[in-house]
XYZ file of C-alpha atoms in Angstrom:
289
model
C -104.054 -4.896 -36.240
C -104.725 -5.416 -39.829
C -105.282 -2.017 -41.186
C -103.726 0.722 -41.317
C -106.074 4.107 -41.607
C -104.457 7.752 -43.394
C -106.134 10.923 -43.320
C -105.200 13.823 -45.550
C -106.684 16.933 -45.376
C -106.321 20.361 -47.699
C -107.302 23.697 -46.515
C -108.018 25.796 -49.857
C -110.209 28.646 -51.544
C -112.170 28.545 -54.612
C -112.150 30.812 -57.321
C -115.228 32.479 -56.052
C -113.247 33.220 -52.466
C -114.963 30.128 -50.488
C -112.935 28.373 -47.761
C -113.453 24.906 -48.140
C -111.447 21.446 -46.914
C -110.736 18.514 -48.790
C -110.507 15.726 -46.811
C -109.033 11.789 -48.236
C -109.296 8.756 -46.162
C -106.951 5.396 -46.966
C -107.876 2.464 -45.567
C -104.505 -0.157 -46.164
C -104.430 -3.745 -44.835
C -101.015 -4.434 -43.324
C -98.948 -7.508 -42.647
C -96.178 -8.690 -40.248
C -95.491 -11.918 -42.559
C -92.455 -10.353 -45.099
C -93.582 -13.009 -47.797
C -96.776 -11.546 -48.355
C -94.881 -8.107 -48.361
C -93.288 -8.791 -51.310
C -96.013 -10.801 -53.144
C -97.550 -7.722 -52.922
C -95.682 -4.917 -53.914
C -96.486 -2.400 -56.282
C -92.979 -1.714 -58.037
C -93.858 1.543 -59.605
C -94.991 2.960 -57.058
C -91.814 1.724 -54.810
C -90.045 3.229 -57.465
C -91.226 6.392 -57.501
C -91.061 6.749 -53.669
C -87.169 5.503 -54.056
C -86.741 8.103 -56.648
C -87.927 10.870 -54.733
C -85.851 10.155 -51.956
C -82.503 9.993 -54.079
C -83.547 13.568 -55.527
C -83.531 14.393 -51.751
C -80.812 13.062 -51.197
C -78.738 14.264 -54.001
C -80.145 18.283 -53.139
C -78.763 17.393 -49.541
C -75.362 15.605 -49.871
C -73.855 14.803 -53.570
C -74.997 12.932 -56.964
C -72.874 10.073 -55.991
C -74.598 9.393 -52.613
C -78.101 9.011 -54.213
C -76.957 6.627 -56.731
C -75.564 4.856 -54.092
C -78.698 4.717 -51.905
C -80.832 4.184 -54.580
C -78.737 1.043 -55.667
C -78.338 -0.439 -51.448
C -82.247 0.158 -51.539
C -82.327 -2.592 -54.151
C -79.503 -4.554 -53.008
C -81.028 -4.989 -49.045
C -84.965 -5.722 -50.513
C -83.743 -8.385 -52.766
C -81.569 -9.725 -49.347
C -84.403 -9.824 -47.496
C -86.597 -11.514 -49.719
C -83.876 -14.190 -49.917
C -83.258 -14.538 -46.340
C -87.498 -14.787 -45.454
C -88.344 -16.598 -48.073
C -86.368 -18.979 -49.960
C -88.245 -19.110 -52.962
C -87.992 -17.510 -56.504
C -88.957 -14.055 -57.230
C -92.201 -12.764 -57.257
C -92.687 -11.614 -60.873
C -93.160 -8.087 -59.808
C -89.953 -7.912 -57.727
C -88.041 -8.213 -61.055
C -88.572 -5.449 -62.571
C -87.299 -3.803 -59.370
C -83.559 -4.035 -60.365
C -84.452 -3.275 -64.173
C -86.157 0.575 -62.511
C -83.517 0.678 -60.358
C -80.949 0.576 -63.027
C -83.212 2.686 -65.588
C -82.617 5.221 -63.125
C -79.189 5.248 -62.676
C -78.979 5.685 -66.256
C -81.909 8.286 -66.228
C -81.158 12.532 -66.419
C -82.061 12.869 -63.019
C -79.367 10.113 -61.723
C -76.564 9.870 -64.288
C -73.411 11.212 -63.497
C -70.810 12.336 -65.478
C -71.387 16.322 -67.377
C -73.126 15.263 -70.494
C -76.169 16.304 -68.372
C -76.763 19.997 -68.189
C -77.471 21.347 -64.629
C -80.232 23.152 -65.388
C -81.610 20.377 -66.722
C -81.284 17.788 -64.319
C -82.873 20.143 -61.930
C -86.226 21.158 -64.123
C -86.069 16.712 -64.314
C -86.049 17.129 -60.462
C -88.578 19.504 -60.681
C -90.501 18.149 -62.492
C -90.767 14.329 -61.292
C -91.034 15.985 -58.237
C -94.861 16.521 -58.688
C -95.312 13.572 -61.268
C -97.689 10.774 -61.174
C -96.788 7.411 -60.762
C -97.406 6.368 -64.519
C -95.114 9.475 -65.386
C -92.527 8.336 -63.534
C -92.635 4.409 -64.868
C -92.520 6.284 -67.979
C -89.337 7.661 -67.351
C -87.745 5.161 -65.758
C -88.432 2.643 -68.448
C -89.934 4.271 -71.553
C -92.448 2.803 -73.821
C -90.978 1.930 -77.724
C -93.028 1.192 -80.580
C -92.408 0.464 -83.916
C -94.999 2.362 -86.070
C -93.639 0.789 -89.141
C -94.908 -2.490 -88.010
C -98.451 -1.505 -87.467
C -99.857 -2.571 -90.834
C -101.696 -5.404 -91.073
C -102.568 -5.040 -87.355
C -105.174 -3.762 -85.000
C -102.357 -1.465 -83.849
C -103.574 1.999 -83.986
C -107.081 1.669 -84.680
C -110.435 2.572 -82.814
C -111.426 -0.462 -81.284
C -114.859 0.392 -78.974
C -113.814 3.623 -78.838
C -110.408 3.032 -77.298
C -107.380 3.262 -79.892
C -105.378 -0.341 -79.880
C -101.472 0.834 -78.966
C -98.853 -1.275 -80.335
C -96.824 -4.108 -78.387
C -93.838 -2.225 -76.977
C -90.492 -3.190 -78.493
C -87.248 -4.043 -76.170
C -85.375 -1.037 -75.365
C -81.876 -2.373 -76.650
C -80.696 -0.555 -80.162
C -80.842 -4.369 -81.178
C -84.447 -3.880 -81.630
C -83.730 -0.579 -83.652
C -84.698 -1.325 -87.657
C -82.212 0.931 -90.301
C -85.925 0.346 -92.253
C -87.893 1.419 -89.732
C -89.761 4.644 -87.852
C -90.338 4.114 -83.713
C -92.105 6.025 -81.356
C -90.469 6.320 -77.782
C -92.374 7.801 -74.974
C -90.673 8.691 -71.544
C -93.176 10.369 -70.084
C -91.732 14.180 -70.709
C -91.485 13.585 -74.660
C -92.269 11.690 -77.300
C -89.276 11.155 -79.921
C -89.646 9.490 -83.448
C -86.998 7.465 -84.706
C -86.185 7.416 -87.940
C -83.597 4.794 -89.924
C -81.362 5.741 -92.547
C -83.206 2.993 -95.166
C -86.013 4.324 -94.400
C -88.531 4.326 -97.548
C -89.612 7.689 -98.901
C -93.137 6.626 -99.280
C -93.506 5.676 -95.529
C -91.853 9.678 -94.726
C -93.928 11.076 -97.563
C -97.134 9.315 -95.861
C -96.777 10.300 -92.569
C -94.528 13.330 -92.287
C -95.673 14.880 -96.160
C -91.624 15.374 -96.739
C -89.564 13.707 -99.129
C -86.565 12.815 -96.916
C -85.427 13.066 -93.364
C -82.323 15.488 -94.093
C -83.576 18.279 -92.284
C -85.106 16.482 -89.304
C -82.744 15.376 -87.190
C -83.555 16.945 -83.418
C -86.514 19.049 -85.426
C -89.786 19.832 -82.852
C -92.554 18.879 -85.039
C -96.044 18.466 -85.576
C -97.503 15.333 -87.057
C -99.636 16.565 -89.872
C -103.306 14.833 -90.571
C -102.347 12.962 -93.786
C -104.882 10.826 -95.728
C -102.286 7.723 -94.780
C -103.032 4.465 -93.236
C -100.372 5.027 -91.704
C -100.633 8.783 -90.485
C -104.083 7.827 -89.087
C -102.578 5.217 -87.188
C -99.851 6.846 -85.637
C -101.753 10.360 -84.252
C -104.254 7.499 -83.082
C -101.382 6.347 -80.776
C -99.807 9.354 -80.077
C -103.179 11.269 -79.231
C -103.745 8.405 -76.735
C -100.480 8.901 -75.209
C -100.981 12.639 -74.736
C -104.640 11.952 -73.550
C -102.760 9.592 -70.691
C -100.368 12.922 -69.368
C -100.857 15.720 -67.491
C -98.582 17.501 -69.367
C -98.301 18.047 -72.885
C -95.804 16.192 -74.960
C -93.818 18.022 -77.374
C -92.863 15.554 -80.456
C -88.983 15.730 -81.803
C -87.355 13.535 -84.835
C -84.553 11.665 -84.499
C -82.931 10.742 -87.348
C -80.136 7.745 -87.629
C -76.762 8.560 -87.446
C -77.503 12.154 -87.206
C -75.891 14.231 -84.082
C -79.729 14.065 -81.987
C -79.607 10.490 -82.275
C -77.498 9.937 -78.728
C -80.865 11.556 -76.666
C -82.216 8.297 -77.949
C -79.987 6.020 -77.420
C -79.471 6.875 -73.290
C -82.953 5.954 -73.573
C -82.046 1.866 -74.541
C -81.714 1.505 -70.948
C -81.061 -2.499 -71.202
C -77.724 -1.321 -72.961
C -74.437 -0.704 -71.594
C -73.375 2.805 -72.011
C -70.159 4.348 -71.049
C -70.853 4.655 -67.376
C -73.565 1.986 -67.004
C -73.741 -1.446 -67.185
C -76.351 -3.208 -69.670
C -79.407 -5.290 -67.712
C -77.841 -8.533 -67.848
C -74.226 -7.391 -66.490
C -76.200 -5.224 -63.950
C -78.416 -9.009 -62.666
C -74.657 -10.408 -62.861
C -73.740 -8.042 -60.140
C -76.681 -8.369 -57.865
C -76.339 -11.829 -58.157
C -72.462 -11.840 -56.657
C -73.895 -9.258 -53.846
C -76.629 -11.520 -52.641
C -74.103 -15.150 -53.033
């Protein structure tokens, strides 16, 4: 056989008391050949399946034993791949172990106390239910330098569409003392801001004089008659548009006691617990000699 066929069907009422059923059919070609298997794979979406199954896991058993099968999940795909096909990766299949260790670093996954319980389970919760692009989000937020988008395309209206900036490299390496950056991980949006920052660029996009009293501050971005205010509630209108949910905005500023919610977000750094991306590849690459 070459296709598989799913049928889902949902028994509900309408507002108006009418019985009605939904009914989605999923027509999927399959394969028996593992190299087209992995030239194939959607990594998100493996993702978000793995991800689900570790919060199982972790509501069942213990923390620990999800990170750990989240981790062998990676571990035995990449063995595989290297045992039926002895070629390189498929571009995809690297970002694999980069999600995979996003993850361990993520709320839901980290161990340790500095997460709240409550909070990892309304994360639980709440990715629970999440679409795949909220998820991705998540695992491996988006940064963006706002401060950079002068000069650009970044930001405007382009055939109705607004252009979003390139995404920056989540390492604190990439983090400007001069600059303001966005960062989106699908459940909020947090803005950045460095210490030399200049007062002109807060005064045009924030209408304050200084960042003093914004450090971990819920705010609103104001409609200012800035190029650069336009620009940046282009992108983030476009990022709310994109969610289900709406994102509530905080400030970060440098140095200030907020600033470590961002900085668990570099996910390509090492943190206390975690190893950085390219000590983490090191690893898998001793597990799979």
């Amino acid at each position: 056989n070459t296709h598989v066929c799913i049928q889902c069907a949902l028994l509900y009422t309408t507002s108006d008391g009418e019985r009605r059923i939904r009914v989605h059919n999923l027509n999927i070609p399959v394969t028996q050949n593992l190299p087209d298997v992995f030239s194939t794979v959607d990594v998100p979406v493996t993702m978000s399946s793995l991800l689900r199954s570790a919060v199982e896991q972790a509501l069942a058993t213990k923390l620990m034993d999800a990170r750990s099968k989240i981790q062998s999940s990676c571990v035995t795909a990449l063995k595989n791949h290297r045992i039926m096909n002895n070629s390189p990766l498929p571009d995809q299949i690297k970002l694999l172990p980069l999600f995979v260790l996003s993850s361990l670093k993520g709320a839901v996954l980290r161990d340790g106390v500095e997460v709240r319980s409550d909070e990892r389970v309304a994360l639980m919760t709440q990715l629970g239910s999440a679409s795949v692009a909220t998820t991705t989000a998540f695992l491996y937020p988006s940064l963006f330098a706002l401060h950079a988008m002068a000069g650009t395309d970044a930001g405007t209206v382009q055939d109705g569409v607004v252009v979003m900036p390139p995404c920056v490299k989540l390492s604190a390496e990439a983090l400007e003392a001069h600059g303001l950056y966005l960062i989106d991980n699908g459940v909020m949006l947090l803005l950045w801001i460095g210490k030399n920052v200049p007062q002109q660029a807060l005064q045009d996009l924030l209408n304050l004089p200084s960042a003093d009293r914004l450090d971990g501050a819920k705010v609103n971005l104001p409609a200012l008659q800035s190029d650069l205010s336009t620009r940046t509630c282009n992108v983030v209108g476009r990022i709310r548009q994109e969610r289900v949910t709406g994102l509530p905005l905080y400030t970060i500023r440098q140095g200030g006691t907020a600033e470590p919610k961002m900085l668990q977000l570099l996910v390509e750094d090492r943190t206390m617990s975690t190893m950085s991306y390219a000590e983490w590849w090191a690893a898998l690459a001793r597990q799979l000699a």
